[in-house]
PDB file of C-alpha atoms in Angstrom:
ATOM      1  CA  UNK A   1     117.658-116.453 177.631  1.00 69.00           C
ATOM      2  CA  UNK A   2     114.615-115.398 175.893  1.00 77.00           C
ATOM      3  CA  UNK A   3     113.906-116.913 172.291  1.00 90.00           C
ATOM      4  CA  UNK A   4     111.113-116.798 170.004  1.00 95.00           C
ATOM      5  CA  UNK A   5     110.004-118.912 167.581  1.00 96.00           C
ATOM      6  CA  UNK A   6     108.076-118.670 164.599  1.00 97.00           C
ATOM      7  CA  UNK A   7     105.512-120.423 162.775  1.00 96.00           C
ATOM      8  CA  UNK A   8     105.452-121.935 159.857  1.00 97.00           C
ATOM      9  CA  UNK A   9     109.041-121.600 158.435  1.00 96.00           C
ATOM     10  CA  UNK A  10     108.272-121.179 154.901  1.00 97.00           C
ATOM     11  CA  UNK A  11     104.827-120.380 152.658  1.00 97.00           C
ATOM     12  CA  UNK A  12     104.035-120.378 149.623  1.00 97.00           C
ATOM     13  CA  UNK A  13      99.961-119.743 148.490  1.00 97.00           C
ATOM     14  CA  UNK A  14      98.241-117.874 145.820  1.00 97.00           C
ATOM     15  CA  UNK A  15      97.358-114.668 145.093  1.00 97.00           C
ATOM     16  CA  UNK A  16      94.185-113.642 147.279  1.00 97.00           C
ATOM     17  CA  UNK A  17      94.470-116.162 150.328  1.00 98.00           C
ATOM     18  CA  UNK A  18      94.785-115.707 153.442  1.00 98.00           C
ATOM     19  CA  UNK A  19      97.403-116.354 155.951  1.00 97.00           C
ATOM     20  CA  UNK A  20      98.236-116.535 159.766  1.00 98.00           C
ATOM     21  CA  UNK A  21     102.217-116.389 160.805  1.00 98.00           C
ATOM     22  CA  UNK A  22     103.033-116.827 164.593  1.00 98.00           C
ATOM     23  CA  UNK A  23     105.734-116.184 167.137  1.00 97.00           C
ATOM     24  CA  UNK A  24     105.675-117.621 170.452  1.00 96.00           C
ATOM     25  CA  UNK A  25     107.607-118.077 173.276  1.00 95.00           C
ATOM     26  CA  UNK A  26     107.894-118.652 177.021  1.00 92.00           C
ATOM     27  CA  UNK A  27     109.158-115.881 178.135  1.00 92.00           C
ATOM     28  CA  UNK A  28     107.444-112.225 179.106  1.00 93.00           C
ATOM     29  CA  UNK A  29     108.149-109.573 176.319  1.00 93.00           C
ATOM     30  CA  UNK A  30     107.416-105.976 177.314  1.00 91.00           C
ATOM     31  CA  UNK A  31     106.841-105.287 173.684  1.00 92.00           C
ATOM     32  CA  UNK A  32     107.196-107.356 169.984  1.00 94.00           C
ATOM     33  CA  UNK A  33     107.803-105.895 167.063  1.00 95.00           C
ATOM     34  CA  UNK A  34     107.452-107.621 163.759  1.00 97.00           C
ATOM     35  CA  UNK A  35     109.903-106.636 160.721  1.00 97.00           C
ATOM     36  CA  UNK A  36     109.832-107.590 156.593  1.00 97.00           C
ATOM     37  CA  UNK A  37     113.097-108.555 155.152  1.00 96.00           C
ATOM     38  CA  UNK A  38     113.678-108.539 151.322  1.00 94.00           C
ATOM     39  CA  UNK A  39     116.208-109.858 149.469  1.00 90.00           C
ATOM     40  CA  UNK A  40     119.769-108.008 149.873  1.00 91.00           C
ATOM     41  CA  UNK A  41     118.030-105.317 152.632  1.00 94.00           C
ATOM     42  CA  UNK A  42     118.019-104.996 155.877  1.00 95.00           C
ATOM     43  CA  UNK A  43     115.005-105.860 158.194  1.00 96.00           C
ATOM     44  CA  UNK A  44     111.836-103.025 158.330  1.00 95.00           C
ATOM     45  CA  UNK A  45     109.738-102.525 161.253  1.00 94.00           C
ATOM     46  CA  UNK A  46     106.270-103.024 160.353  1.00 96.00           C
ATOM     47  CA  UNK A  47     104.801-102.279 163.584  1.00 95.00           C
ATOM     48  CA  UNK A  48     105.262-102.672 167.409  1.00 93.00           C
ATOM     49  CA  UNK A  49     102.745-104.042 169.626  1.00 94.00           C
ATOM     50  CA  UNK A  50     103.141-103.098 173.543  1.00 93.00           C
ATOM     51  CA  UNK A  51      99.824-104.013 175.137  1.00 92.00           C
ATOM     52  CA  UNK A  52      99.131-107.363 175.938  1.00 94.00           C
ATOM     53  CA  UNK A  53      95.926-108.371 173.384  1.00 95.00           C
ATOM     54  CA  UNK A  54      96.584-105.574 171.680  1.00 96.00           C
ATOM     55  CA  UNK A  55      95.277-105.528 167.958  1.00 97.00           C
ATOM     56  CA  UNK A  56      96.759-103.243 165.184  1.00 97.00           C
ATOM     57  CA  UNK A  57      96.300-102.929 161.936  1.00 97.00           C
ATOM     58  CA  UNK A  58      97.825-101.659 158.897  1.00 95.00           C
ATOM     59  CA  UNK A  59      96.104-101.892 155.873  1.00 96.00           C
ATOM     60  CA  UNK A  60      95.563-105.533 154.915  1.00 97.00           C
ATOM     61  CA  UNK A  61      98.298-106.758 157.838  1.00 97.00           C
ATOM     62  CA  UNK A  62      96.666-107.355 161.694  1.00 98.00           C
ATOM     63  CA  UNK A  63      99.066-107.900 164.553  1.00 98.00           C
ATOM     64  CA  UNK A  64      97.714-108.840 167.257  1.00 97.00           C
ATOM     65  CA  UNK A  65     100.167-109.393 170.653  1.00 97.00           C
ATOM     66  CA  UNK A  66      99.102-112.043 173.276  1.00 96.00           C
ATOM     67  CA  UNK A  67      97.191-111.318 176.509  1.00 95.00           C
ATOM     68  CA  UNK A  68     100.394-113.144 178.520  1.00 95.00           C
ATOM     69  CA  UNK A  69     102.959-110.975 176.185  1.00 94.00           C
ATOM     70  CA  UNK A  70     104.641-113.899 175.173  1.00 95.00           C
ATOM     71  CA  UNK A  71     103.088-114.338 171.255  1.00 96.00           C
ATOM     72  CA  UNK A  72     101.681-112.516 168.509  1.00 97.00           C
ATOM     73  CA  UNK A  73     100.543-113.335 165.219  1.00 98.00           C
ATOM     74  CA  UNK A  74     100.366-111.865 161.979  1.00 98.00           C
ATOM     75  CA  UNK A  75      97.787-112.438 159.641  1.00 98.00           C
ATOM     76  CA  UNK A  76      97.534-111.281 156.027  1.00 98.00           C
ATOM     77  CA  UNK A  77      94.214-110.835 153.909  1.00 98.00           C
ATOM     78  CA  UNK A  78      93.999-111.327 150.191  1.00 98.00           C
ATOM     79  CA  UNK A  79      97.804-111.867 150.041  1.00 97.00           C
ATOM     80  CA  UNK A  80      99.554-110.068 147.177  1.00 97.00           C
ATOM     81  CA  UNK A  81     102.293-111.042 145.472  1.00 96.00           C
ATOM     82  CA  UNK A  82     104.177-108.071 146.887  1.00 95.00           C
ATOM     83  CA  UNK A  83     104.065-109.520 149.553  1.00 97.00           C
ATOM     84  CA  UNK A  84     106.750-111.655 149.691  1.00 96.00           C
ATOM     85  CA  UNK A  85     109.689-111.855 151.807  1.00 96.00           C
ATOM     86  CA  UNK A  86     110.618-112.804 155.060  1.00 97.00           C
ATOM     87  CA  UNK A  87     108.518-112.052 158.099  1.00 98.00           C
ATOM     88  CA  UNK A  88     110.204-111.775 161.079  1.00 97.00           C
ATOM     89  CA  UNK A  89     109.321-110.712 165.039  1.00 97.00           C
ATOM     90  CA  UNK A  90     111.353-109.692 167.571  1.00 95.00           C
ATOM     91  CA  UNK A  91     111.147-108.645 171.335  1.00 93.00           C
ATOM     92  CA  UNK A  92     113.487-106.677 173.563  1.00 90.00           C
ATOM     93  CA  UNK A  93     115.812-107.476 176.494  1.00 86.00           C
ATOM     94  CA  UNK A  94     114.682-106.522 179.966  1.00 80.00           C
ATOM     95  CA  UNK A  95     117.588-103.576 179.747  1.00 79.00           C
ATOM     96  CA  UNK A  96     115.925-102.504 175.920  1.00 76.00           C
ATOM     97  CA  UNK A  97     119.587-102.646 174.291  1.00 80.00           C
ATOM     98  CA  UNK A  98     119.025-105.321 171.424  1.00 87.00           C
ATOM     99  CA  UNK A  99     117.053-107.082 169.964  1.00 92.00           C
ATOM    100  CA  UNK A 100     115.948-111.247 169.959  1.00 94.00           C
ATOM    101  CA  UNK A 101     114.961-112.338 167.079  1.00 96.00           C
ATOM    102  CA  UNK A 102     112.532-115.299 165.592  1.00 96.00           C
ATOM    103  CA  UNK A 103     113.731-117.356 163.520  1.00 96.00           C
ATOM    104  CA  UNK A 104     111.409-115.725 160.404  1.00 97.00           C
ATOM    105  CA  UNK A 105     108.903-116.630 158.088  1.00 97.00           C
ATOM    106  CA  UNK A 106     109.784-116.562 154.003  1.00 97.00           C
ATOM    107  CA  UNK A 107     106.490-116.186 152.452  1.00 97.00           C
ATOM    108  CA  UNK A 108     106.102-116.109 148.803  1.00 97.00           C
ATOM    109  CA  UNK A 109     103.139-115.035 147.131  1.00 97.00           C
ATOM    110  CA  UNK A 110     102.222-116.511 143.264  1.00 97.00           C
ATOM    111  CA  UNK A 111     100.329-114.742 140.866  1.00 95.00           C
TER     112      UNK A 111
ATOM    113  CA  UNK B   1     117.491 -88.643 154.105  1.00 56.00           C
ATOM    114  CA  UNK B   2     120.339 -91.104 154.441  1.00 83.00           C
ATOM    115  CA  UNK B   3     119.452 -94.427 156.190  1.00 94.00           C
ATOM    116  CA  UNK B   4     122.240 -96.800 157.509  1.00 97.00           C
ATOM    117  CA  UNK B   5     124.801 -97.137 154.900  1.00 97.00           C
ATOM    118  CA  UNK B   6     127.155-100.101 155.658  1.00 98.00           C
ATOM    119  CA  UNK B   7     130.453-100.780 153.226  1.00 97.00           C
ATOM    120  CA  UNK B   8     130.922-103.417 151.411  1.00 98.00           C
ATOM    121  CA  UNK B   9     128.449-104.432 150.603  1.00 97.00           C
ATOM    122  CA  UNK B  10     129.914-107.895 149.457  1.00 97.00           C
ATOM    123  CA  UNK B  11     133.326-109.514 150.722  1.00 98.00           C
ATOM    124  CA  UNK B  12     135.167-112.444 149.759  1.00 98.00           C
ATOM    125  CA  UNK B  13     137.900-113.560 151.436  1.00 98.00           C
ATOM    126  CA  UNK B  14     140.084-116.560 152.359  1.00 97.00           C
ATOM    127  CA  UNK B  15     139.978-118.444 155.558  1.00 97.00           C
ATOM    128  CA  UNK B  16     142.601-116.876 158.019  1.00 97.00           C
ATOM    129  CA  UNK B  17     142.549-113.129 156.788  1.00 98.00           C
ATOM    130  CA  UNK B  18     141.435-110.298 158.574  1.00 98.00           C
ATOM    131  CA  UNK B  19     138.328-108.294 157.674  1.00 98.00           C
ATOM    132  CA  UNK B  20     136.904-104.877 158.409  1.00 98.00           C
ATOM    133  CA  UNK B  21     132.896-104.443 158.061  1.00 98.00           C
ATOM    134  CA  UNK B  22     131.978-100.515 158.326  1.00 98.00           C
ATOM    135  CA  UNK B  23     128.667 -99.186 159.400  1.00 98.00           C
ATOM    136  CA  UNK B  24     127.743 -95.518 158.838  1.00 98.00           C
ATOM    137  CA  UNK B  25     124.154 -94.715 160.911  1.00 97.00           C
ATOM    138  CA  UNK B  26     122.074 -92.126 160.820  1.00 95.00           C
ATOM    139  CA  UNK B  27     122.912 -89.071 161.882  1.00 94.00           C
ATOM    140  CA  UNK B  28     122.202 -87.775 165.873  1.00 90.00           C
ATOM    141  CA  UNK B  29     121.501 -91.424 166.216  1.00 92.00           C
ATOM    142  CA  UNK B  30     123.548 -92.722 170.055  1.00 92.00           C
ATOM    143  CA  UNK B  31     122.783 -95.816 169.880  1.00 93.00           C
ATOM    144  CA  UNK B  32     124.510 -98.879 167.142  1.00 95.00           C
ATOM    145  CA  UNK B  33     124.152-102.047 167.280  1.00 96.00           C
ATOM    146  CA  UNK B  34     125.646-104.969 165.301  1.00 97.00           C
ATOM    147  CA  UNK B  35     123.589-107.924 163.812  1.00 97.00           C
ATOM    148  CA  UNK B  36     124.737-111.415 162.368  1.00 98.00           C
ATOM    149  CA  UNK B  37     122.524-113.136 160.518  1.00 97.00           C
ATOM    150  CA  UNK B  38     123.161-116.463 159.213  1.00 95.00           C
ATOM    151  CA  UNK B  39     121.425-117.995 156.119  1.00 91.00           C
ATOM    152  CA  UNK B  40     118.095-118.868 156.379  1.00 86.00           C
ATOM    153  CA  UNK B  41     118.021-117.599 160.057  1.00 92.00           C
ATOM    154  CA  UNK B  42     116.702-114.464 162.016  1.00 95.00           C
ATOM    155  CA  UNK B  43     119.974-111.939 162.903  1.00 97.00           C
ATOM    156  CA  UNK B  44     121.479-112.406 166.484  1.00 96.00           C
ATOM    157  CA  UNK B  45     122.903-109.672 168.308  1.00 95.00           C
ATOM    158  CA  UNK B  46     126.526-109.250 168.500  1.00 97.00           C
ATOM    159  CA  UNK B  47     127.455-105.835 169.875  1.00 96.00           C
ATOM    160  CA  UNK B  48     125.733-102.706 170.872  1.00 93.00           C
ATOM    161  CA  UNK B  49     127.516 -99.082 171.156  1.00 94.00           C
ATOM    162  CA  UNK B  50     125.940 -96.455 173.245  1.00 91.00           C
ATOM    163  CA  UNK B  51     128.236 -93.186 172.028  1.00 88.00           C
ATOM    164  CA  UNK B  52     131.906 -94.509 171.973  1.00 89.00           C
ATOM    165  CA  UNK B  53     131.652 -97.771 174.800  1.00 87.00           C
ATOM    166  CA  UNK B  54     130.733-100.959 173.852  1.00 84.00           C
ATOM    167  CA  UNK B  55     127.423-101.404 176.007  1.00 84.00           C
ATOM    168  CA  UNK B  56     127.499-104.885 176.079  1.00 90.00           C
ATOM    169  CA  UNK B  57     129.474-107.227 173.633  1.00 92.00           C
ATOM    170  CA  UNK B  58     127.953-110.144 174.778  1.00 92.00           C
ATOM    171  CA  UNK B  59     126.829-111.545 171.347  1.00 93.00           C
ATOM    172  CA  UNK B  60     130.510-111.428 170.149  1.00 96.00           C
ATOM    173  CA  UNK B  61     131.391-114.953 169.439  1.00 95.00           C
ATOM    174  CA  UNK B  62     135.237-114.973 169.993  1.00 94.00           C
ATOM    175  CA  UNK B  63     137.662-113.084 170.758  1.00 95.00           C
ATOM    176  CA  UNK B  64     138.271-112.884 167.264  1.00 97.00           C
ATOM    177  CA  UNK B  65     135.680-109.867 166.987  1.00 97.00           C
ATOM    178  CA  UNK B  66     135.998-106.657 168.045  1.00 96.00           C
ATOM    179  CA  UNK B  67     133.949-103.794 167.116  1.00 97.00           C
ATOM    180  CA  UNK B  68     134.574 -99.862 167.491  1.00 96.00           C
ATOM    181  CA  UNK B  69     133.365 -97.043 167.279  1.00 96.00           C
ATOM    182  CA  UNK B  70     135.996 -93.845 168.064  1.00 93.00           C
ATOM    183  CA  UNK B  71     133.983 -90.969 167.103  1.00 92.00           C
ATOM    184  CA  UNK B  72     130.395 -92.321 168.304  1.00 89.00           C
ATOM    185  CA  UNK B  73     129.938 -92.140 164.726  1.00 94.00           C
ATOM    186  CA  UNK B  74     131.067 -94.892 162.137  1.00 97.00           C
ATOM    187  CA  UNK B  75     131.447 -98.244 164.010  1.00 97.00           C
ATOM    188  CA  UNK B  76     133.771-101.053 162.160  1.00 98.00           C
ATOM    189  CA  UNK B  77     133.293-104.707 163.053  1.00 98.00           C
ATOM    190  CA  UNK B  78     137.052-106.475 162.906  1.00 98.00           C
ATOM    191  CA  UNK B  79     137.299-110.261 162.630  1.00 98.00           C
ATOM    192  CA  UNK B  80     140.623-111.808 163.030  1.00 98.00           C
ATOM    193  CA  UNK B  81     141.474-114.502 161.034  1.00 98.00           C
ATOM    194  CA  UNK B  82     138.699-115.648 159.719  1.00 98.00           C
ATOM    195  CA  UNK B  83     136.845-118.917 159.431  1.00 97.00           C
ATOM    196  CA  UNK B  84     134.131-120.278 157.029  1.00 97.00           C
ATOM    197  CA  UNK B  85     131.729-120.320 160.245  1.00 96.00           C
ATOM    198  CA  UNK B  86     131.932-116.799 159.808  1.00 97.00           C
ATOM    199  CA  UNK B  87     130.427-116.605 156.614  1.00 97.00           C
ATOM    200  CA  UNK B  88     126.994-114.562 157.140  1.00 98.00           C
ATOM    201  CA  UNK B  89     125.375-111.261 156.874  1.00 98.00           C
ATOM    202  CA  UNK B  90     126.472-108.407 158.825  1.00 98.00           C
ATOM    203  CA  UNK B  91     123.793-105.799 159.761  1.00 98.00           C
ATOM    204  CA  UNK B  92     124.071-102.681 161.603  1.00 98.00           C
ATOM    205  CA  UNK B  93     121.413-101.007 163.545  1.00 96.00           C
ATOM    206  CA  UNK B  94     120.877 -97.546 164.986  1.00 94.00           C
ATOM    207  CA  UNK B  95     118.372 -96.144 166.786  1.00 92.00           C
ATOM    208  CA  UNK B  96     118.047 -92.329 168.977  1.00 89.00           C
ATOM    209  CA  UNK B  97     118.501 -93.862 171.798  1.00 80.00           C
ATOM    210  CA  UNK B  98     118.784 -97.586 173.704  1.00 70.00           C
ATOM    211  CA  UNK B  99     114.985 -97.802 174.364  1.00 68.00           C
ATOM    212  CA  UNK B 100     113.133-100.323 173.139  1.00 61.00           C
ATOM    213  CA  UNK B 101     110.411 -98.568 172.139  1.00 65.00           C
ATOM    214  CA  UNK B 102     112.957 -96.512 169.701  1.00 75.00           C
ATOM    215  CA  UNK B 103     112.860 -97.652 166.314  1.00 86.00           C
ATOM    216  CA  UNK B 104     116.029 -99.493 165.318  1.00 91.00           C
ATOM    217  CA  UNK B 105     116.968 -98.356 161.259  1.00 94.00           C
ATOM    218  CA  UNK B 106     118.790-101.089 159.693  1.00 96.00           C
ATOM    219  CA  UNK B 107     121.439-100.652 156.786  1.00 97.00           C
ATOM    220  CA  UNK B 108     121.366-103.578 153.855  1.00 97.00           C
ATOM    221  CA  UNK B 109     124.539-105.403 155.573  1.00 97.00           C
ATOM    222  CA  UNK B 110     127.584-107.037 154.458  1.00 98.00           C
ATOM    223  CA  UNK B 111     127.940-110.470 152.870  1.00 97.00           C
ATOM    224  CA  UNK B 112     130.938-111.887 153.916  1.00 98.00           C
ATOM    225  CA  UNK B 113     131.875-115.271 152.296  1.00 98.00           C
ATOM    226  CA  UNK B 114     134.971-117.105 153.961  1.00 98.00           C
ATOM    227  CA  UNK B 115     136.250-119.276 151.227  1.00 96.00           C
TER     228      UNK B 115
END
C-alpha cells in the first residue's frame, strides 16, 4: 500500500513569510501531483511533477519532486492571504487508476 | 464550460436509510472515479468507472456501497442503510482517460451527515 504523508498538519503565519510544506513517503511514485482545496470545493491540481528532482514553478509556488520519487515539497514566498486553504499531494497507483492521497496541509494566511 | 457537477450538494439523513449521491462529469470524459473524504483528512479512493464497468471497487468499504454508472455518463454512489461512520464528503472525479498523467477534474462533493 502506498501512503503519503504530509508535513506540518496545520499553519498559520503572516502575511509576507515564507513557508515549506512536505510529503513523503516510502514508496516509488512515478509522478506527484499537489492539489489546493477550499472550503465547500473540490480539490485543484496545481501542478504535477514527473521527474525525479524536478523543480517547477508557478508564480510565487516551487514544487520540487525528490531525486528517489518518493517526496516533494512545496514552498511558498511572501505568502498571501489568498492563500489559504488546504494543500494537499497525491501520487498514482502503479496501474494510474486513482489516486493516494496525503493527508493535507490547512494553511491560513493573516493579514 | 461545465466542470463536475455532483447533486446534492448537502444531505441529511437518519442512521439506517438509504442514500443516492449523483455525479455528472465532464463531457467525453471515460474515466470517473469516486472520492471519500473524511473531516480533516485527504479523500480516499472508493471506486473508479472506466465507461460503464466498475474498474476496480476496491476502496468500497462494505457491501453497503455500490456505485453505477449505466450510460458511462452520470455515475450514482448508493449506500444502504446508513451509519454515522458514513458521514463525510463525497467527491467525484473524471478525467479523459485512466492515465495518470491525465488531469483528474473534481466536482464540489456531497456532504452527507448521518444523524
Amino acid at each position: 500500500t502506498q501512503l503519503l504523508e504530509q508535513s506540518p498538519q496545520f499553519l498559520s503565519i503572516q502575511e509576507g513569510e515564507n513557508l515549506t510544506v512536505y510529503c513523503n513517503s516510502s514508496s516509488v511514485f512515478s509522478s506527484l501531483q499537489w492539489y489546493r482545496q477550499e472550503p465547500g470545493e473540490g480539490p485543484v491540481l496545481l501542478v504535477t511533477v514527473v521527474t525525479g528532482g524536478e523543480v517547477k514553478k508557478l508564480k510565487r509556488l516551487t514544487f520540487q519532486f525528490g531525486d528517489a520519487r518518493k517526496d516533494s515539497s512545496l514552498h511558498i514566498t511572501a505568502a498571501q492571504p489568498g492563500d489559504t486553504g488546504l494543500y494537499l499531494c497525491a501520487g498514482p497507483n502503479n496501474a494510474g487508476n486513482m489516486l493516494t492521497f496525503g493527508g493535507g496541509t490547512r494553511l491560513m494566511v493573516k493579514p | 464550460g461545465a466542470g463536475v457537477s455532483q447533486t446534492p450538494s448537502n444531505k441529511v439523513t437518519e442512521k439506517g436509510k438509504y442514500v443516492e449521491l449523483r455525479c455528472d462529469p465532464i463531457s467525453g470524459h471515460t474515466a470517473l472515479y469516486w472520492y471519500r473524504q473524511s473531516l480533516g483528512q485527504g479523500p480516499e479512493f472508493l471506486i473508479y468507472f472506466q465507461g460503464t464497468g466498475a474498474a476496480d471497487d476496491s476502496g468500497l468499504p462494505n457491501d453497503r456501497f455500490f456505485a453505477v454508472r449505466p450510460e458511462g455518463s452520470v455515475s450514482t454512489l448508493k449506500i444502504q442503510r446508513t451509519e454515522r461512520g458514513d458521514s463525510a464528503v463525497y467527491l467525484c472525479a473524471s478525467s479523459k482517460s485512466a492515465d495518470s498523467y491525465n488531469e483528474q477534474f473534481f466536482g464540489p462533493g456531497t456532504r452527507l451527515t448521518v444523524l
